[in-house]
Amino acid sequence: MTDAELTRALERGEIDNKDFHHASHLHVAWTYLSESASVQDAGWKMREDASALRDGSRESGKVS
């Protein structure tokens, strides 16, 4: 799976928390940085997606 594929799968909620490790976070961060016009834009994207993922994970019972 490429970094972009991992990022899209994460955005779609297809990656379980137990399968998403530190290295995966780094790959996703790299994707956001390479796809964004600035570091600030990448940071906003990461925060928005992290919030959505956290909310979705709580609703599905993946995290407490």
Coordinates of C-alpha atoms in Angstrom, one line a residue:
M1 CA 0.0 0.0 0.0
T2 CA 1.4 3.4 -0.9
D3 CA 1.4 6.3 1.5
A4 CA -1.4 8.0 -0.4
E5 CA -3.5 4.7 -0.4
L6 CA -2.9 4.4 3.4
T7 CA -4.0 8.0 3.9
R8 CA -7.2 7.6 1.8
A9 CA -8.0 4.3 3.6
L10 CA -7.6 6.1 7.0
E11 CA -9.8 9.0 5.8
R12 CA -12.5 6.5 4.8
G13 CA -12.3 4.8 8.3
E14 CA -10.9 1.5 6.8
I15 CA -7.9 1.3 9.1
D16 CA -8.5 -0.2 12.6
N17 CA -6.7 1.6 15.5
K18 CA -4.9 -1.6 16.4
D19 CA -3.4 -1.7 12.9
F20 CA -2.4 2.0 12.8
H21 CA 1.1 2.4 14.4
H22 CA 3.6 5.2 14.7
A23 CA 5.1 4.5 11.3
S24 CA 1.7 4.7 9.8
H25 CA 1.2 8.2 11.4
L26 CA 4.5 9.3 9.8
H27 CA 3.4 8.0 6.4
V28 CA 0.1 9.9 6.6
A29 CA 1.8 13.0 7.8
W30 CA 4.2 12.8 4.9
T31 CA 1.3 12.5 2.5
Y32 CA -0.5 15.5 3.9
L33 CA 2.8 17.5 3.7
S34 CA 3.4 16.5 0.1
E35 CA -0.2 17.2 -1.0
S36 CA -0.6 20.6 0.8
A37 CA 0.5 24.0 -0.3
S38 CA 2.1 24.7 3.1
V39 CA 3.0 23.1 6.4
Q40 CA 0.2 25.1 8.0
D41 CA -2.3 23.7 5.5
A42 CA -1.1 20.1 6.1
G43 CA -1.4 20.7 9.9
W44 CA -5.0 21.9 9.5
K45 CA -5.8 18.8 7.4
M46 CA -4.2 16.5 10.0
R47 CA -6.2 18.1 12.8
E48 CA -9.5 18.0 10.9
D49 CA -9.1 14.3 9.9
A50 CA -7.8 13.3 13.4
S51 CA -10.9 14.9 15.0
A52 CA -13.3 13.1 12.5
L53 CA -11.5 9.8 13.0
R54 CA -11.5 10.1 16.8
D55 CA -15.3 11.0 16.7
G56 CA -16.0 8.1 14.4
S57 CA -13.9 5.7 16.4
R58 CA -15.7 6.6 19.5
E59 CA -19.1 6.1 17.8
S60 CA -18.0 2.7 16.5
G61 CA -16.5 1.7 19.9
K62 CA -13.0 1.4 18.6
V63 CA -11.6 3.8 21.2
S64 CA -12.9 4.8 24.7

